């Protein structure tokens, strides 16, 4: 089939031509920037196959800013395209009013595909391929498509230029602070996130704690551990002592021979005796903290970095043979398989920093010392080298 045959079928209003019109509308939404003859040739060469978007690119924030420019904000691309097209459409008297409306709808569909805005039903604010196919039967298909493609191309160029120069409004990052009351030590990160009871030494994680970055969680745990140690120091050295024989650590009260508890370092197991039950909370905490420190010294590393996942474009962290979480190029973690303990959290933070340092080194080798760029641009550079694995030539163009 040649371009003349395709053009003939697109102009016809026969029921048997609906399938090719639908295929062409879908195809041109991915190639509306091509000249018309070249678009027809490409449609024939590729047999109407459309490209697949492997990784959705979210431009929702940039699009809202683009549509909000000037004194007249627009709710969506369809409204913007209608307003943008009016001056030009008035210069095309050969199009009927209905055909002019169809120009806007086709252009809107093209832009929705271009920006990956279609919902699961393939629709964007009421504009769908099914609707276009049914309504294009009432118009000159080729004339409407040509004008619509030109309109979509002009708007997409403006949108691309806007996105290229767009800088998102910077919101100040919250600062981690600690507030001490008579009963508690409270961690704040924009809002209360965790609380340490000074009497029971128990920690309560508030709802906002779950969404904190790993580094902030690590700082909170460190501060709380230090505070626990301070609170448990009330004559701790005089009240509890430890002796080790054959890798078994036994706890005693000062100047008393009756054992309170023991910890087998080879097995990593503790055993409490009858006298332990009569200890106060501070004494019990001193014993358990000592055992915990011993366990940390002997505990093997829990996590390791895996190979880069090409499909997710993230780096996995494994716990044994199971994926625990994924890291972005900047070292931030995706959803965790479970809430980690303090030692585990320290390991995760270290792996996150290792990945970030590795990506910084790749940028350095490509001639992009990270310190030469403002903080607002570093995320883009890290994604380029650590997420999309761009070669040096494309990194130079990005720089």
Coordinates of C-alpha atoms in Angstrom, one line a residue:
X1 CA 0.0 0.0 0.0
X2 CA 1.4 3.4 -0.9
X3 CA 0.7 6.9 0.4
X4 CA -2.0 7.6 -2.2
X5 CA -3.9 4.5 -1.3
X6 CA -3.7 5.4 2.4
X7 CA -4.9 9.0 1.7
X8 CA -7.8 7.6 -0.4
X9 CA -9.0 5.3 2.4
X10 CA -8.7 8.1 5.0
X11 CA -10.9 10.4 2.9
X12 CA -13.5 7.8 2.4
X13 CA -16.5 7.5 4.7
X14 CA -16.9 3.7 4.4
X15 CA -17.4 1.4 7.4
X16 CA -14.6 -0.9 6.4
X17 CA -12.1 2.0 6.6
X18 CA -12.8 2.6 10.3
X19 CA -10.0 0.3 11.4
X20 CA -7.4 2.0 9.4
X21 CA -8.6 5.4 10.6
X22 CA -8.4 4.3 14.2
X23 CA -4.9 2.9 13.6
X24 CA -3.8 6.1 11.9
X25 CA -5.1 8.3 14.7
X26 CA -3.3 6.2 17.2
X27 CA -0.1 6.3 15.2
X28 CA -0.1 10.0 14.4
X29 CA -0.5 10.8 18.1
X30 CA 3.1 9.5 18.5
X31 CA 4.4 11.3 15.3
X32 CA 2.4 14.5 14.9
X33 CA 5.7 16.5 14.5
X34 CA 6.4 14.8 11.2
X35 CA 5.5 16.5 7.8
X36 CA 2.3 14.9 6.4
X37 CA 3.8 12.9 3.6
X38 CA 6.6 11.6 5.9
X39 CA 3.9 10.7 8.4
X40 CA 2.1 8.6 5.8
X41 CA 5.3 6.9 4.7
X42 CA 6.3 6.1 8.3
X43 CA 2.8 4.7 9.0
X44 CA 3.3 2.3 6.1
X45 CA 6.9 1.4 7.0
X46 CA 6.0 0.6 10.6
X47 CA 2.7 -1.0 9.8
X48 CA 0.9 1.3 12.2
X49 CA 2.9 0.1 15.2
X50 CA 3.2 2.7 18.0
X51 CA 6.2 3.0 20.4
X52 CA 6.0 1.7 23.9
X53 CA 6.7 4.0 26.9
X54 CA 9.0 1.8 29.1
X55 CA 9.1 4.4 32.0
X56 CA 6.3 6.8 32.6
X57 CA 7.5 10.4 32.8
X58 CA 5.5 12.4 35.2
X59 CA 5.1 16.0 34.0
X60 CA 2.1 16.7 36.1
X61 CA 3.8 19.4 38.2
X62 CA 5.3 21.1 35.2
X63 CA 2.0 20.9 33.3
X64 CA 0.0 22.6 36.1
X65 CA 2.6 25.4 36.1
X66 CA 2.4 25.7 32.3
X67 CA -1.4 25.9 32.3
X68 CA -1.3 28.4 35.1
X69 CA 0.8 31.0 33.3
X70 CA -0.6 34.5 32.7
X71 CA -3.9 35.9 33.9
X72 CA -6.1 33.1 32.5
X73 CA -5.2 29.7 34.0
X74 CA -6.6 26.6 32.2
X75 CA -7.8 23.4 33.9
X76 CA -6.4 21.0 31.3
X77 CA -4.6 20.8 27.9
X78 CA -7.9 20.6 26.0
X79 CA -9.0 24.1 27.3
X80 CA -5.5 25.5 26.6
X81 CA -5.5 24.0 23.1
X82 CA -9.0 25.5 22.3
X83 CA -7.9 29.0 23.5
X84 CA -4.5 28.7 21.7
X85 CA -6.1 27.6 18.4
X86 CA -8.8 30.3 18.0
X87 CA -6.7 32.9 16.2
X88 CA -5.3 30.4 13.7
X89 CA -8.5 28.6 13.0
X90 CA -10.2 31.9 12.1
X91 CA -7.7 32.1 9.2
X92 CA -8.9 28.7 7.8
X93 CA -12.4 29.4 6.4
X94 CA -12.5 26.1 4.5
X95 CA -13.0 24.3 7.8
X96 CA -16.5 24.1 9.1
X97 CA -17.2 25.0 12.8
X98 CA -17.5 21.3 13.6
X99 CA -14.2 20.5 11.9
X100 CA -12.5 23.3 13.9
X101 CA -13.8 21.6 17.1
X102 CA -12.4 18.3 15.9
X103 CA -9.1 20.0 15.2
X104 CA -8.9 20.9 18.9
X105 CA -10.0 17.4 20.0
X106 CA -7.4 15.6 17.9
X107 CA -4.7 18.0 19.0
X108 CA -5.7 17.4 22.6
X109 CA -5.5 13.6 22.2
X110 CA -2.1 14.0 20.5
X111 CA -0.8 16.0 23.4
X112 CA -2.3 13.7 26.0
X113 CA -0.4 10.8 24.4
X114 CA 2.7 12.9 24.2
X115 CA 2.6 13.7 27.9
X116 CA 1.4 10.2 28.9
X117 CA -1.8 11.6 30.4
X118 CA -4.4 9.0 29.2
X119 CA -6.2 7.1 32.0
X120 CA -6.7 3.4 32.2
X121 CA -9.6 3.7 29.8
X122 CA -7.5 5.6 27.3
X123 CA -9.3 8.9 27.9
X124 CA -8.2 12.4 28.8
X125 CA -10.9 14.7 30.1
X126 CA -13.4 13.0 27.8
X127 CA -11.2 12.8 24.7
X128 CA -10.5 9.3 23.6
X129 CA -9.5 7.4 20.5
X130 CA -13.0 5.8 20.3
X131 CA -14.7 9.2 20.4
X132 CA -12.4 10.6 17.7
X133 CA -13.0 7.7 15.3
X134 CA -16.8 8.0 15.6
X135 CA -16.7 11.8 15.1
X136 CA -14.1 11.9 12.3
X137 CA -16.5 10.2 10.1
X138 CA -18.3 13.5 9.8
X139 CA -15.3 15.6 8.6
X140 CA -12.5 15.8 6.1
X141 CA -10.2 13.4 7.9
X142 CA -7.0 14.6 6.3
X143 CA -7.6 18.3 6.5
X144 CA -8.5 18.1 10.2
X145 CA -5.5 15.8 11.0
X146 CA -3.1 18.1 9.3
X147 CA -4.2 21.2 11.1
X148 CA -4.5 19.3 14.4
X149 CA -1.0 17.9 14.1
X150 CA 0.4 21.4 13.4
X151 CA -1.5 22.7 16.5
X152 CA -0.2 19.9 18.7
X153 CA 3.3 20.4 17.4
X154 CA 3.3 24.1 18.2
X155 CA 1.9 23.6 21.7
X156 CA 4.3 20.7 22.5
X157 CA 7.3 22.8 21.5
X158 CA 6.1 25.6 23.9
X159 CA 5.6 22.9 26.6
X160 CA 9.0 21.3 26.0
X161 CA 10.7 24.7 26.3
X162 CA 8.8 25.5 29.4
X163 CA 9.7 22.2 31.1
X164 CA 13.3 22.6 30.1
X165 CA 13.5 25.9 31.9
X166 CA 11.1 25.1 34.7
X167 CA 12.3 25.3 38.3
X168 CA 10.0 24.0 40.9
X169 CA 9.3 26.3 43.8
X170 CA 11.7 25.3 46.6
X171 CA 10.1 24.5 49.9
X172 CA 12.4 24.7 52.9
X173 CA 13.2 21.3 54.3
X174 CA 12.1 20.7 57.9
X175 CA 14.8 20.7 60.5
X176 CA 15.1 17.8 63.0
X177 CA 14.7 19.2 66.5
X178 CA 14.2 17.7 69.9
X179 CA 11.9 19.0 72.7
X180 CA 12.4 18.0 76.3
X181 CA 9.5 18.0 78.7
X182 CA 9.2 16.6 82.2
X183 CA 7.9 13.3 80.9
X184 CA 9.2 12.9 77.3
X185 CA 11.9 13.7 74.8
X186 CA 10.0 14.5 71.6
X187 CA 11.5 14.5 68.1
X188 CA 10.1 17.0 65.6
X189 CA 10.6 17.0 61.8
X190 CA 8.1 19.6 60.8
X191 CA 5.7 17.9 63.2
X192 CA 6.1 15.5 66.1
X193 CA 7.4 12.2 64.8
X194 CA 8.7 10.2 67.8
X195 CA 8.6 10.3 71.6
X196 CA 10.9 8.8 74.3
X197 CA 9.3 8.3 77.7
X198 CA 11.9 9.3 80.2
X199 CA 10.4 7.1 82.9
X200 CA 9.9 3.8 81.1
X201 CA 12.6 4.5 78.4
X202 CA 10.1 3.3 75.8
X203 CA 10.0 4.8 72.3
X204 CA 6.7 5.6 70.5
X205 CA 6.8 6.2 66.8
X206 CA 4.1 8.6 65.7
X207 CA 2.3 8.2 62.3
X208 CA 4.6 10.6 60.5
X209 CA 7.6 8.6 61.5
X210 CA 7.0 5.9 58.8
X211 CA 7.6 8.4 55.9
X212 CA 10.9 9.9 57.2
X213 CA 14.1 9.5 55.2
X214 CA 16.4 6.8 56.5
X215 CA 19.0 9.4 57.6
X216 CA 16.5 11.3 59.8
X217 CA 15.4 8.0 61.4
X218 CA 19.0 7.2 62.1
X219 CA 19.6 10.6 63.8
X220 CA 16.4 10.1 65.9
X221 CA 17.5 6.7 67.0
X222 CA 21.0 7.9 67.9
X223 CA 19.7 10.8 70.0
X224 CA 17.2 8.6 71.8
X225 CA 19.9 6.0 72.5
X226 CA 22.1 8.7 73.9
X227 CA 19.3 9.9 76.1
X228 CA 18.5 6.4 77.3
X229 CA 22.1 6.0 78.2
X230 CA 22.1 9.2 80.2
X231 CA 18.9 8.3 82.0
X232 CA 20.2 4.8 82.8
X233 CA 23.5 6.1 84.2
X234 CA 22.1 6.7 87.7
X235 CA 24.8 4.8 89.6
X236 CA 24.8 2.2 86.8
X237 CA 28.5 1.4 87.3
X238 CA 28.0 0.8 90.9
X239 CA 24.8 -1.2 90.5
X240 CA 25.5 -3.6 87.7
X241 CA 28.8 -5.4 86.8
X242 CA 29.6 -8.0 84.2
X243 CA 32.0 -11.0 84.2
X244 CA 32.9 -13.1 81.2
X245 CA 34.0 -16.8 81.4
X246 CA 34.3 -19.0 78.4
X247 CA 32.4 -16.6 76.2
X248 CA 29.5 -16.4 78.7
X249 CA 28.9 -12.9 80.1
X250 CA 27.1 -12.9 83.5
X251 CA 25.5 -9.9 85.2
X252 CA 25.7 -9.3 88.9
X253 CA 24.8 -6.5 91.3
X254 CA 27.8 -4.8 92.8
X255 CA 29.2 -6.6 95.8
X256 CA 26.8 -9.5 95.3
X257 CA 27.5 -13.0 94.0
X258 CA 24.1 -14.1 92.9
X259 CA 23.9 -14.0 89.1
X260 CA 21.1 -11.9 87.6
X261 CA 21.4 -12.9 83.9
X262 CA 23.8 -14.3 81.4
X263 CA 24.6 -14.0 77.7
X264 CA 26.2 -16.7 75.6
X265 CA 28.3 -14.8 72.9
X266 CA 28.7 -17.9 70.8
X267 CA 25.0 -18.7 70.6
X268 CA 23.8 -15.1 70.8
X269 CA 21.2 -16.0 73.5
X270 CA 20.5 -14.6 76.9
X271 CA 19.0 -16.2 80.0
X272 CA 17.5 -14.4 83.0
X273 CA 17.5 -15.8 86.5
X274 CA 15.1 -15.3 89.4
X275 CA 16.9 -12.3 90.8
X276 CA 16.5 -10.5 87.5
X277 CA 12.8 -10.2 88.1
X278 CA 13.4 -8.0 91.2
X279 CA 15.6 -5.4 89.4
X280 CA 14.3 -2.0 88.7
X281 CA 13.8 -0.7 85.1
X282 CA 17.2 1.1 85.0
X283 CA 19.1 -2.0 86.1
X284 CA 17.3 -4.2 83.5
X285 CA 18.0 -1.7 80.8
X286 CA 21.7 -1.6 81.7
X287 CA 21.9 -5.4 81.3
X288 CA 20.0 -5.5 78.1
X289 CA 21.9 -2.6 76.6
X290 CA 25.2 -4.3 77.3
X291 CA 23.9 -7.5 75.7
X292 CA 22.8 -5.5 72.7
X293 CA 26.2 -3.9 72.3
X294 CA 27.8 -7.4 72.4
X295 CA 25.4 -8.7 69.8
X296 CA 26.2 -5.7 67.5
X297 CA 29.9 -6.5 67.7
X298 CA 29.3 -10.1 66.5
X299 CA 26.4 -9.6 64.1
X300 CA 27.2 -10.1 60.4
X301 CA 26.0 -7.5 57.9
X302 CA 22.3 -8.0 57.3
X303 CA 22.0 -6.2 53.9
X304 CA 23.9 -5.9 50.6
X305 CA 23.6 -3.9 47.4
X306 CA 22.4 -5.8 44.4
X307 CA 22.9 -5.2 40.7
X308 CA 21.0 -2.3 39.0
X309 CA 17.5 -3.3 38.0
X310 CA 17.0 -2.3 34.4
X311 CA 13.2 -2.6 34.5
X312 CA 12.7 -0.5 37.6
X313 CA 15.7 1.7 37.1
X314 CA 16.6 1.3 40.7
X315 CA 19.3 -0.5 42.7
X316 CA 17.9 -3.3 45.0
X317 CA 19.1 -3.9 48.6
X318 CA 19.0 -7.6 49.5
X319 CA 18.4 -9.2 52.9
X320 CA 19.8 -12.6 52.2
X321 CA 18.2 -13.6 48.9
X322 CA 15.1 -11.5 49.3
X323 CA 14.8 -7.9 48.1
X324 CA 14.3 -5.6 51.1
X325 CA 13.9 -2.3 49.3
X326 CA 15.1 -0.3 46.2
X327 CA 17.3 2.8 46.2
X328 CA 16.9 5.7 43.8
X329 CA 20.0 7.3 42.2
X330 CA 20.2 9.9 45.0
X331 CA 20.3 7.1 47.6
X332 CA 16.7 7.6 48.8
X333 CA 14.8 4.4 49.6
X334 CA 11.6 3.0 48.2
X335 CA 9.1 1.2 50.3
X336 CA 10.7 -1.0 53.0
X337 CA 9.8 -4.7 53.4
X338 CA 9.5 -4.0 57.2
X339 CA 10.6 -1.5 59.8
X340 CA 14.3 -2.0 60.4
X341 CA 16.0 -2.1 63.8
X342 CA 18.6 0.5 64.8
X343 CA 21.6 -1.6 63.6
X344 CA 19.8 -2.5 60.4
X345 CA 19.0 1.1 59.8
X346 CA 22.6 2.1 60.2
X347 CA 23.5 -0.5 57.5
X348 CA 20.8 0.8 55.2
X349 CA 22.1 4.4 55.6
X350 CA 25.6 3.2 54.8
X351 CA 24.5 1.4 51.6
X352 CA 22.6 4.5 50.6
X353 CA 25.7 6.6 51.0
X354 CA 27.8 4.1 49.1
X355 CA 25.4 4.3 46.1
X356 CA 25.3 8.0 46.2
X357 CA 29.1 8.2 46.4
X358 CA 29.3 5.8 43.4
X359 CA 27.0 8.0 41.3
X360 CA 29.0 11.1 42.3
X361 CA 32.2 9.4 41.1
X362 CA 30.6 8.6 37.8
X363 CA 29.6 12.3 37.4
X364 CA 33.2 13.3 38.3
X365 CA 34.6 10.9 35.7
X366 CA 32.3 12.4 33.1
X367 CA 33.5 15.9 33.9
X368 CA 30.6 17.0 36.1
X369 CA 31.9 17.6 39.6
X370 CA 28.8 17.7 41.7
X371 CA 29.9 20.7 43.7
X372 CA 29.9 22.8 40.6
X373 CA 26.1 22.5 40.3
X374 CA 23.3 24.0 42.4
X375 CA 21.5 21.6 44.7
X376 CA 18.3 22.0 42.6
X377 CA 20.1 20.5 39.5
X378 CA 21.9 17.6 41.3
X379 CA 18.9 15.3 41.3
X380 CA 18.6 15.6 37.5
X381 CA 22.3 14.8 37.1
X382 CA 22.1 11.8 39.5
X383 CA 19.1 10.4 37.6
X384 CA 20.9 10.8 34.3
X385 CA 23.9 8.8 35.4
X386 CA 22.4 6.5 38.0
X387 CA 18.9 5.9 36.8
X388 CA 18.9 6.3 33.0
X389 CA 22.6 5.3 32.6
X390 CA 23.2 8.0 29.9
X391 CA 26.6 7.8 28.1
X392 CA 29.1 10.5 28.5
X393 CA 28.2 12.2 25.2
X394 CA 24.5 12.7 26.3
X395 CA 25.7 13.8 29.7
X396 CA 27.7 16.5 28.1
X397 CA 24.6 17.6 26.2
X398 CA 22.6 17.6 29.4
X399 CA 25.3 19.7 31.1

